[in-house]
Amino acid sequence: TLADNPADSSFDVVIKTESVDTNNKKRDGHLKSPDFFNAREFPTISFKSTKVEKGEKDTLKVTGDLTCHGVTKSITIDVVQTGAASGPQGESKGIEAIFTIKRSEFGMEYGLEALGDDVRVIVALEGGKRG
């Protein structure tokens, strides 16, 4: 929920780990395996905000709980409003967040030396008003 007052905003995002699609079936299967996401045991990755504050310009500072691979960590990310529009479907707003997590902090340690620990996450969403 993106409110005019940032403190009244909230974010609740759930991603199904089975939805991994890199356009390479073999790689997708490996990413869903216990080496990485372990999609059978951990079917979702989720982020639920606990605090939203106004940042600089069109940025919100969003703190929340990121749960991945059975581990929950509190993180703070910058969320930028990328646009707003009105059309036949009503009003909509776009937002984007780009941040980095460490795989090892979420128990995903397969191939750390070869693949690295840092994962850049890009989230781009568009939503409209309810009601």
Short mmCIF file of C-alpha atoms in Angstrom, two decimals, residues 33-97:
data_model
loop_
_atom_site.label_atom_id
_atom_site.label_comp_id
_atom_site.label_asym_id
_atom_site.label_seq_id
_atom_site.Cartn_x
_atom_site.Cartn_y
_atom_site.Cartn_z
CA SER A 33 17.59 -27.24 -5.93
CA PRO A 34 18.90 -27.45 -2.33
CA ASP A 35 22.16 -25.82 -3.56
CA PHE A 36 20.33 -22.50 -3.88
CA PHE A 37 16.65 -21.72 -3.17
CA ASN A 38 15.57 -25.26 -2.18
CA ALA A 39 12.12 -24.55 -3.62
CA ARG A 40 10.53 -27.70 -2.18
CA GLU A 41 11.43 -26.83 1.41
CA PHE A 42 11.20 -23.04 1.02
CA PRO A 43 8.49 -22.31 -1.56
CA THR A 44 8.53 -18.53 -1.11
CA ILE A 45 10.76 -15.53 -0.60
CA SER A 46 8.99 -12.70 1.19
CA PHE A 47 9.48 -9.11 2.25
CA LYS A 48 7.16 -7.42 4.74
CA SER A 49 7.76 -3.81 5.71
CA THR A 50 7.94 -2.80 9.35
CA LYS A 51 8.65 0.92 8.84
CA VAL A 52 8.35 3.35 5.93
CA GLU A 53 9.89 6.83 6.06
CA LYS A 54 10.33 9.66 3.58
CA GLY A 55 13.78 9.70 2.04
CA GLU A 56 15.35 12.21 -0.33
CA LYS A 57 13.24 13.49 -3.26
CA ASP A 58 10.90 10.70 -4.46
CA THR A 59 12.59 8.04 -2.33
CA LEU A 60 11.16 6.09 0.58
CA LYS A 61 13.35 4.36 3.19
CA VAL A 62 11.65 1.02 3.72
CA THR A 63 12.71 -1.25 6.57
CA GLY A 64 11.31 -4.75 6.71
CA ASP A 65 11.84 -8.44 7.16
CA LEU A 66 13.26 -10.36 4.20
CA THR A 67 12.75 -14.12 4.48
CA CYS A 68 14.69 -16.34 2.11
CA HIS A 69 15.79 -19.97 2.46
CA GLY A 70 14.18 -20.14 5.92
CA VAL A 71 16.18 -17.20 7.30
CA THR A 72 14.66 -13.82 8.18
CA LYS A 73 16.78 -10.65 8.25
CA SER A 74 15.79 -7.04 8.78
CA ILE A 75 16.94 -4.87 5.87
CA THR A 76 16.45 -1.25 4.82
CA ILE A 77 16.07 -0.43 1.14
CA ASP A 78 15.47 2.70 -0.91
CA VAL A 79 12.25 2.58 -2.91
CA VAL A 80 11.93 5.15 -5.72
CA GLN A 81 8.69 6.24 -7.33
CA THR A 82 9.32 5.84 -11.06
CA GLY A 83 6.11 7.33 -12.37
CA ALA A 84 2.40 7.92 -11.98
CA ALA A 85 -0.39 7.90 -14.53
CA SER A 86 -4.14 8.04 -14.96
CA GLY A 87 -5.92 5.98 -17.57
CA PRO A 88 -9.05 3.94 -18.27
CA GLN A 89 -8.12 1.56 -15.43
CA GLY A 90 -7.70 4.43 -12.94
CA GLU A 91 -4.60 5.81 -11.28
CA SER A 92 -1.38 3.83 -11.04
CA LYS A 93 2.13 4.35 -9.65
CA GLY A 94 5.39 2.65 -10.44
CA ILE A 95 8.12 1.94 -7.90
CA GLU A 96 11.58 0.43 -8.08
CA ALA A 97 14.08 -0.84 -5.53
#
